Amino acid sequence: MSSSAALSPRACERLIADLTGEVGARAAVSWAHAAALVEHATAHGLVAAPGQGGAGPDHTRHVLGALAGSHPALEPLADPQVVPLWENPISPAGWELIARLWSGAPIRDDGHRIDGYRLGDAYQALSADARKSRALCQTPPWVAELLLDLSLESALDDVGADRVRMIDPACGTGHILVSALHRVRAYRPRGRAPYAGATVARSLERALQAVHGVDLDPYAAALTRYRLLATTAGILGGPIAAVPAGWPVQVAAADALLDTDEPLLQPGHYHAVVGNPPYITVRDAQVREQIRRAYPQVCSGKYSLALPFTALMTNLARPAGTIAQLTANSFMKREFGKKYIEHYLSRLDLTWVIDTSGAYIPGHGTPTLIMVHRARPPQGETVIAIRGNRGEPGVPEDPSQGLVWRAIEEAVHQRLALDRLRRGLETHLGEANPAPILLNTTSSFIV
């Protein structure tokens, strides 16, 4: 079967249900996903496989241990608290069920990039706990790219690839971070020749220095580190062990909303803060009140976690830094959003509001929007709005090519190009021609 075969969420649910009686739910997910991780690493030459013996539980543990020792960032893969399979043996019959799943939907990457996107999607499909308790919902790469177009790209233009810093404080398994890594690595100043000193190694090291992530789920954080290293090793053309141990892989397992000691959550540090934060309401009353006390400026009534995450993302940004997020639009319709809109958003430099509720985004059943703002008071009276008119006529075969999504992308890119033209004209002609430069623009699009 082609390696592009789709992974069936129902098949994943059946597998975990079958294995749970033998090893428990957490270990069932751990065994199933570790098998995929090991397959991915060995297929792409990222780790040396044992010289004898075929695939099986012992092989999986051996390769996983080798991965954990291949770079300091991967040491959590050897921690039983992060990867429960180390303390929960599995039977040959259980292993056969796992092998059968991955034989029907191979996990390796197609094409020239080693990104591990399927590994992220596989973890979401396998772990009901990650989906329900920690709101894991993968950001499709084409959505990640648009978020980065609206945030990281302008930060790169402003400060350059050597200085730029971005973070996703709810990074999941790293879909946005891997896209950001490529964006920083391949950055070229507009209209300028590539920097002569930017070797492949240097461009990769600076990209790793630029991207940061935090997630509540320790295994998701470890998987993100693996994906960043796999991408780096793939470009270098060697195993993960060839990536210098001193190169940073800055992804932490922490509660981004409440952990005040995590160094990656230093306020005012990032030029771009990008994410697809959780939209759920917190069920645990004690945690819910802790978050309410930490973010009183936005938490009202039965608030969605999207609101304190907006406040967190704003706090993480440098002055005038850009915050871009795909988030639920429920605050626009429900009572808990009134305080947030009137007393919080109104004090920020809100620049984009994009209605994505009509677009088909796999795994996102909640109506969403893209919101972009700058970490500063409002600088004018204009907010660029892309308003929905009609939804998709049906489920598109390729969601990235859906009619609604393509219309959104075209409207965004048209406006971004227009703004770049305006800035360029003002920069290069302003002194010679101090008169105002007028362009035929609009601040609202309908798709």
Coordinates of C-alpha atoms in Angstrom, one line a residue:
M1 CA 0.0 0.0 0.0
S2 CA 1.2 3.5 -0.7
S3 CA 2.8 5.4 2.2
S4 CA 0.2 8.1 1.5
A5 CA -2.6 5.8 2.7
A6 CA -4.9 7.6 5.2
L7 CA -4.8 6.6 8.8
S8 CA -8.3 5.6 10.0
P9 CA -9.3 7.2 13.3
R10 CA -11.7 4.3 13.8
A11 CA -9.0 1.7 13.3
C12 CA -6.9 3.6 15.9
E13 CA -9.8 3.6 18.4
R14 CA -10.3 -0.2 17.9
L15 CA -6.6 -0.9 18.4
I16 CA -6.4 1.1 21.7
A17 CA -9.6 -0.6 22.9
D18 CA -8.2 -4.0 22.2
L19 CA -4.9 -3.3 23.9
T20 CA -6.3 -1.5 26.9
G21 CA -7.4 -4.6 28.7
E22 CA -3.8 -6.0 28.5
V23 CA -1.6 -3.0 29.4
G24 CA -4.0 -0.1 30.2
A25 CA -5.0 2.9 28.0
R26 CA -1.8 5.0 28.5
A27 CA 0.5 2.1 27.7
A28 CA -1.6 1.0 24.8
V29 CA -1.2 4.5 23.2
S30 CA 2.5 4.4 24.1
W31 CA 3.1 1.1 22.4
A32 CA 1.1 1.9 19.3
H33 CA 2.7 5.3 18.8
A34 CA 6.3 4.2 19.7
A35 CA 6.0 1.5 16.9
A36 CA 5.2 4.3 14.4
L37 CA 8.0 6.5 15.7
V38 CA 10.5 3.7 15.4
E39 CA 9.3 2.8 11.9
H40 CA 9.7 6.5 10.9
A41 CA 13.2 6.8 12.4
T42 CA 14.6 3.6 10.9
A43 CA 12.9 4.1 7.5
H44 CA 14.6 7.5 7.1
G45 CA 18.0 6.5 8.5
L46 CA 17.6 8.7 11.6
V47 CA 18.8 6.0 14.0
A48 CA 20.7 2.8 13.6
A49 CA 18.5 -0.3 13.8
P50 CA 19.8 -3.5 15.5
G51 CA 21.8 -5.8 13.3
Q52 CA 19.6 -8.8 13.9
G53 CA 16.1 -9.7 14.6
G54 CA 12.9 -8.4 13.1
A55 CA 10.3 -5.8 14.2
G56 CA 8.7 -6.5 17.5
P57 CA 8.5 -5.3 21.1
D58 CA 12.2 -5.8 21.8
H59 CA 13.2 -4.1 18.6
T60 CA 10.9 -1.2 19.4
R61 CA 12.4 -0.7 22.8
H62 CA 15.9 -1.0 21.5
V63 CA 15.5 1.6 18.8
L64 CA 13.6 3.9 21.1
G65 CA 16.4 3.7 23.6
A66 CA 18.9 4.5 20.8
L67 CA 16.8 7.5 19.9
A68 CA 16.7 8.7 23.5
G69 CA 20.5 8.6 23.5
S70 CA 21.1 10.2 20.1
H71 CA 20.5 13.8 21.3
P72 CA 20.0 15.4 24.8
A73 CA 16.6 16.7 23.7
L74 CA 15.3 13.2 23.2
E75 CA 16.1 11.9 26.7
P76 CA 12.4 11.9 27.7
L77 CA 11.8 9.0 25.3
A78 CA 13.6 6.8 27.9
D79 CA 11.5 8.1 30.8
P80 CA 8.7 5.7 31.9
Q81 CA 6.6 8.6 33.1
V82 CA 6.6 10.0 29.5
V83 CA 6.6 6.7 27.6
P84 CA 4.8 4.1 29.7
L85 CA 5.8 1.1 27.5
W86 CA 9.0 0.9 29.5
E87 CA 7.1 -0.5 32.5
N88 CA 4.3 -2.3 30.6
P89 CA 5.4 -5.3 28.4
I90 CA 3.1 -6.3 25.6
S91 CA 2.2 -9.8 24.3
P92 CA 3.0 -11.1 20.8
A93 CA -0.7 -11.0 20.1
G94 CA -0.9 -7.4 21.1
W95 CA 2.1 -6.6 19.0
E96 CA 0.5 -8.2 16.0
L97 CA -2.4 -5.9 16.2
I98 CA -0.1 -2.9 16.2
A99 CA 1.9 -4.2 13.3
R100 CA -1.3 -4.8 11.3
L101 CA -2.4 -1.2 11.8
W102 CA 0.8 0.3 10.6
S103 CA 1.1 -2.1 7.7
G104 CA -2.1 -0.7 6.4
A105 CA -1.1 3.0 6.8
P106 CA 2.7 3.4 6.8
I107 CA 3.9 6.4 8.7
R108 CA 7.0 7.4 6.8
D109 CA 7.1 10.7 4.9
D110 CA 6.7 11.1 1.2
G111 CA 8.8 13.5 -0.9
H112 CA 12.1 15.2 0.0
R113 CA 11.1 16.5 3.5
I114 CA 11.3 14.5 6.7
D115 CA 8.7 16.4 8.8
G116 CA 6.9 13.6 10.6
Y117 CA 3.5 15.2 10.1
R118 CA 1.8 11.8 10.1
L119 CA 3.4 11.0 13.5
G120 CA 1.6 14.0 14.9
D121 CA -1.7 13.1 13.4
A122 CA -1.3 9.5 14.5
Y123 CA -0.8 10.6 18.2
Q124 CA -4.1 12.6 18.0
A125 CA -5.9 9.6 16.5
L126 CA -4.6 7.2 19.0
S127 CA -4.9 9.2 22.3
A128 CA -8.5 10.0 23.3
D129 CA -7.1 11.4 26.5
A130 CA -4.9 13.9 24.6
R131 CA -7.9 14.9 22.5
K132 CA -10.4 15.3 25.3
S133 CA -8.5 16.2 28.4
R134 CA -5.7 18.3 26.8
A135 CA -7.6 19.5 23.7
L136 CA -5.0 18.2 21.2
C137 CA -6.1 19.2 17.7
Q138 CA -3.5 19.3 15.0
T139 CA -3.1 22.4 12.9
P140 CA -3.0 21.4 9.3
P141 CA 0.2 22.6 7.5
W142 CA -1.7 24.9 5.2
V143 CA -3.3 26.6 8.1
A144 CA 0.0 26.9 9.9
E145 CA 1.5 28.5 6.8
L146 CA -1.2 31.2 6.7
L147 CA -0.7 32.0 10.4
L148 CA 3.0 32.3 9.8
D149 CA 2.4 34.5 6.7
L150 CA 0.5 36.9 9.1
S151 CA 3.1 36.9 11.8
L152 CA 6.5 35.3 11.5
E153 CA 7.1 36.6 8.0
S154 CA 6.8 40.3 9.0
A155 CA 9.0 39.6 12.1
L156 CA 11.7 38.1 9.8
D157 CA 11.5 41.2 7.6
D158 CA 11.8 43.5 10.6
V159 CA 14.6 41.8 12.6
G160 CA 16.1 39.1 10.3
A161 CA 16.6 35.4 10.7
D162 CA 19.5 35.7 13.1
R163 CA 17.5 37.6 15.7
V164 CA 13.9 36.5 15.3
R165 CA 12.2 34.5 18.1
M166 CA 8.8 32.9 17.9
I167 CA 6.8 30.6 20.2
D168 CA 3.7 28.4 20.1
P169 CA 2.6 28.1 23.7
A170 CA 0.2 25.2 22.9
C171 CA 2.4 23.5 20.3
G172 CA 0.9 20.0 20.5
T173 CA 3.1 17.7 18.4
G174 CA 4.7 20.6 16.6
H175 CA 2.9 21.2 13.3
I176 CA 3.3 25.0 13.5
L177 CA 6.9 24.8 14.9
V178 CA 8.1 22.5 12.0
S179 CA 6.6 24.9 9.5
A180 CA 8.3 27.8 11.3
L181 CA 11.6 26.0 11.3
H182 CA 11.5 25.8 7.5
R183 CA 10.4 29.4 7.3
V184 CA 13.3 30.7 9.2
R185 CA 15.8 28.3 7.7
A186 CA 15.0 29.3 4.1
Y187 CA 14.4 33.0 4.8
R188 CA 15.8 35.4 2.2
P189 CA 15.4 39.2 2.6
R190 CA 13.0 40.5 0.0
G191 CA 14.9 41.8 -3.1
R192 CA 18.3 40.9 -1.6
A193 CA 20.9 38.3 -2.3
P194 CA 21.2 35.5 0.2
Y195 CA 23.6 36.1 3.1
A196 CA 26.9 34.7 2.1
G197 CA 27.7 33.2 5.5
A198 CA 24.4 31.3 5.7
T199 CA 25.6 27.8 5.2
V200 CA 23.2 24.9 5.5
A201 CA 24.4 24.1 9.0
R202 CA 24.2 27.8 10.1
S203 CA 20.7 28.2 8.7
L204 CA 19.5 25.2 10.6
E205 CA 21.2 26.2 13.8
R206 CA 19.6 29.7 13.7
A207 CA 16.2 28.2 12.8
L208 CA 16.4 26.0 15.9
Q209 CA 17.4 29.0 18.0
A210 CA 14.4 30.9 16.6
V211 CA 11.5 28.4 17.3
H212 CA 10.2 27.7 20.8
G213 CA 7.2 25.6 22.0
V214 CA 5.4 24.6 25.2
D215 CA 2.8 21.9 25.7
L216 CA 1.0 20.4 28.6
D217 CA 1.5 16.9 27.3
P218 CA 5.0 15.6 28.0
Y219 CA 4.9 13.0 25.2
A220 CA 3.6 15.6 22.7
A221 CA 6.5 17.8 23.6
A222 CA 9.0 15.0 23.2
L223 CA 7.5 14.1 19.8
T224 CA 7.8 17.8 18.8
R225 CA 11.5 17.7 19.7
Y226 CA 11.9 14.5 17.7
R227 CA 10.2 16.1 14.6
L228 CA 12.4 19.2 14.8
L229 CA 15.5 17.0 15.0
A230 CA 14.3 14.7 12.3
T231 CA 13.8 17.6 10.0
T232 CA 17.2 19.0 10.8
A233 CA 19.0 15.6 10.4
G234 CA 17.2 15.0 7.1
I235 CA 18.4 18.3 5.7
L236 CA 22.0 17.6 6.9
G237 CA 21.7 14.2 5.3
G238 CA 22.5 12.1 8.4
P239 CA 21.1 10.5 11.5
I240 CA 19.9 12.5 14.5
A241 CA 23.1 11.7 16.3
A242 CA 24.9 13.8 13.8
V243 CA 23.0 16.9 14.9
P244 CA 25.4 18.7 17.3
A245 CA 24.3 18.2 20.9
G246 CA 24.8 21.9 21.5
W247 CA 22.2 23.0 19.0
P248 CA 19.1 24.0 20.9
V249 CA 15.7 22.2 20.7
Q250 CA 13.6 24.6 22.7
V251 CA 10.4 22.7 23.5
A252 CA 9.2 22.3 27.1
A253 CA 6.5 20.2 28.8
A254 CA 4.7 22.7 31.0
D255 CA 1.3 24.2 31.8
A256 CA 1.8 27.4 29.7
L257 CA -1.1 29.2 31.5
L258 CA 0.1 28.6 35.1
D259 CA 3.8 27.6 35.1
T260 CA 5.6 30.8 36.1
D261 CA 9.0 29.1 36.4
E262 CA 9.3 27.8 32.8
P263 CA 12.2 29.8 31.1
L264 CA 10.5 29.6 27.7
L265 CA 7.5 31.5 29.0
Q266 CA 9.5 34.6 29.7
P267 CA 7.2 37.7 29.1
G268 CA 8.1 40.1 26.4
H269 CA 10.6 37.8 24.7
Y270 CA 9.1 36.9 21.3
H271 CA 8.7 38.8 18.0
A272 CA 5.9 36.4 16.9
V273 CA 3.6 34.3 19.0
V274 CA 1.6 31.9 16.9
G275 CA -0.8 29.1 17.9
N276 CA -4.0 27.1 17.7
P277 CA -4.8 27.2 21.4
P278 CA -7.4 24.9 23.1
Y279 CA -11.0 26.1 23.0
I280 CA -12.4 23.9 25.7
T281 CA -13.7 24.9 29.1
V282 CA -11.8 23.5 32.0
R283 CA -13.7 20.7 33.8
D284 CA -11.6 20.7 37.0
A285 CA -13.0 23.4 39.2
Q286 CA -9.8 24.0 41.1
V287 CA -7.7 24.5 37.9
R288 CA -10.5 26.6 36.4
E289 CA -10.3 29.0 39.4
Q290 CA -6.5 29.1 39.3
I291 CA -6.6 30.2 35.7
R292 CA -9.4 32.7 36.5
R293 CA -7.2 34.3 39.2
A294 CA -4.2 34.3 36.9
Y295 CA -6.1 36.0 34.0
P296 CA -8.9 38.1 35.6
Q297 CA -8.8 40.6 32.7
V298 CA -10.3 38.0 30.3
C299 CA -11.9 35.2 32.4
S300 CA -15.6 35.7 33.0
G301 CA -18.4 33.2 33.5
K302 CA -17.8 29.8 31.9
Y303 CA -14.9 31.1 29.9
S304 CA -13.2 29.2 27.0
L305 CA -9.4 28.6 27.4
A306 CA -9.0 30.5 24.2
L307 CA -9.4 33.8 26.2
P308 CA -6.6 33.3 28.8
F309 CA -4.4 32.0 26.0
T310 CA -4.9 35.3 24.1
A311 CA -3.7 37.1 27.2
L312 CA -0.8 34.7 27.6
M313 CA 0.3 35.1 24.0
T314 CA 0.1 38.9 24.3
N315 CA 2.3 38.8 27.4
L316 CA 4.9 36.6 25.7
A317 CA 5.3 39.1 22.8
R318 CA 7.8 41.8 22.7
P319 CA 6.4 45.4 22.5
A320 CA 4.7 45.6 19.1
G321 CA 5.3 41.9 18.5
T322 CA 2.7 40.0 16.4
I323 CA 0.2 37.5 17.8
A324 CA -1.6 35.2 15.3
Q325 CA -4.0 32.5 16.3
L326 CA -6.6 30.2 15.0
T327 CA -9.3 30.2 17.7
A328 CA -12.9 29.5 18.4
N329 CA -15.4 32.3 17.6
S330 CA -17.6 31.4 20.6
F331 CA -16.5 34.6 22.4
M332 CA -18.3 36.6 19.8
K333 CA -21.6 34.9 20.6
R334 CA -21.7 34.0 24.3
E335 CA -21.8 36.1 27.4
F336 CA -18.3 35.1 28.6
G337 CA -16.9 37.0 25.7
K338 CA -18.4 40.4 26.6
K339 CA -15.7 41.4 29.1
Y340 CA -13.0 40.1 26.8
I341 CA -14.2 42.1 23.8
E342 CA -15.1 45.4 25.6
H343 CA -12.2 45.6 28.1
Y344 CA -9.4 43.6 26.6
L345 CA -9.4 43.4 22.9
S346 CA -10.4 47.0 22.6
R347 CA -7.1 47.9 24.2
L348 CA -5.0 46.0 21.7
D349 CA -3.8 46.8 18.2
L350 CA -6.2 44.4 16.4
T351 CA -5.1 44.1 12.8
W352 CA -6.9 41.0 11.2
V353 CA -10.1 39.2 11.9
I354 CA -10.7 36.4 9.4
D355 CA -13.8 34.3 9.5
T356 CA -12.8 30.6 8.9
S357 CA -16.0 29.1 10.2
G358 CA -17.1 28.2 6.6
A359 CA -13.8 26.6 5.7
Y360 CA -13.4 22.8 6.0
I361 CA -10.5 22.2 8.5
P362 CA -10.2 18.5 9.4
G363 CA -10.6 17.8 13.0
H364 CA -11.9 21.3 13.8
G365 CA -15.6 20.9 14.5
T366 CA -15.8 24.1 16.4
P367 CA -16.4 27.3 14.3
T368 CA -13.2 29.2 14.1
L369 CA -11.6 32.5 13.1
I370 CA -8.1 33.7 12.7
M371 CA -7.3 36.7 14.8
V372 CA -4.1 38.8 14.6
H373 CA -3.0 41.6 16.8
R374 CA 0.1 43.5 17.9
A375 CA 1.2 43.8 21.5
R376 CA 0.6 47.5 21.8
P377 CA -2.4 49.9 22.1
P378 CA -4.5 50.5 18.9
Q379 CA -2.6 52.5 16.3
G380 CA -5.5 53.4 14.1
E381 CA -9.1 52.8 13.3
T382 CA -8.7 50.1 10.7
V383 CA -9.1 46.3 11.2
I384 CA -8.8 44.1 8.1
A385 CA -11.8 41.8 8.1
I386 CA -12.4 38.8 5.8
R387 CA -16.0 37.9 6.3
G388 CA -17.7 34.6 5.5
N389 CA -20.5 34.6 3.0
R390 CA -21.0 30.9 2.2
G391 CA -19.5 27.7 3.4
E392 CA -18.0 24.9 1.4
P393 CA -20.6 23.2 -0.9
G394 CA -19.2 19.9 0.2
V395 CA -16.2 18.3 1.8
P396 CA -13.3 19.0 -0.5
E397 CA -11.0 16.1 -1.5
D398 CA -8.0 18.3 -0.6
P399 CA -9.0 20.6 2.3
S400 CA -6.1 23.0 1.4
Q401 CA -7.8 23.6 -2.0
G402 CA -11.3 24.1 -0.7
L403 CA -13.2 27.0 -2.3
V404 CA -13.5 28.9 1.0
W405 CA -10.0 28.4 2.1
R406 CA -8.6 29.3 -1.2
A407 CA -10.6 32.5 -1.2
I408 CA -9.3 33.3 2.2
E409 CA -5.7 32.8 1.2
E410 CA -6.1 34.9 -1.9
A411 CA -7.6 37.8 0.0
V412 CA -4.9 37.6 2.7
H413 CA -2.0 37.4 0.2
Q414 CA -3.5 40.3 -1.9
R415 CA -3.7 42.5 1.1
L416 CA -0.2 41.5 2.4
A417 CA 1.3 42.3 -1.0
L418 CA -0.5 45.6 -1.1
D419 CA 0.8 46.5 2.4
R420 CA 4.4 45.6 1.4
L421 CA 4.0 47.8 -1.7
R422 CA 2.8 50.7 0.4
R423 CA 5.7 50.3 2.9
G424 CA 8.2 50.1 0.1
L425 CA 6.9 53.2 -1.5
E426 CA 6.9 55.1 1.7
T427 CA 10.4 54.0 2.5
H428 CA 12.0 54.7 -0.9
L429 CA 10.0 57.7 -2.0
G430 CA 8.9 59.4 1.2
E431 CA 11.9 61.7 1.4
A432 CA 11.9 62.7 -2.2
N433 CA 8.1 63.0 -2.4
P434 CA 6.7 63.9 1.0
A435 CA 3.1 64.0 -0.2
P436 CA 0.9 61.2 1.0
I437 CA 1.0 58.0 -1.1
L438 CA -2.6 56.9 -1.8
L439 CA -3.3 53.4 -2.9
N440 CA -6.7 51.9 -3.8
T441 CA -7.2 49.6 -0.8
T442 CA -10.1 48.1 1.1
S443 CA -10.1 47.0 4.7
S444 CA -12.8 44.3 4.3
F445 CA -13.1 41.3 2.1
I446 CA -16.1 38.9 1.7
V447 CA -15.4 35.3 0.8

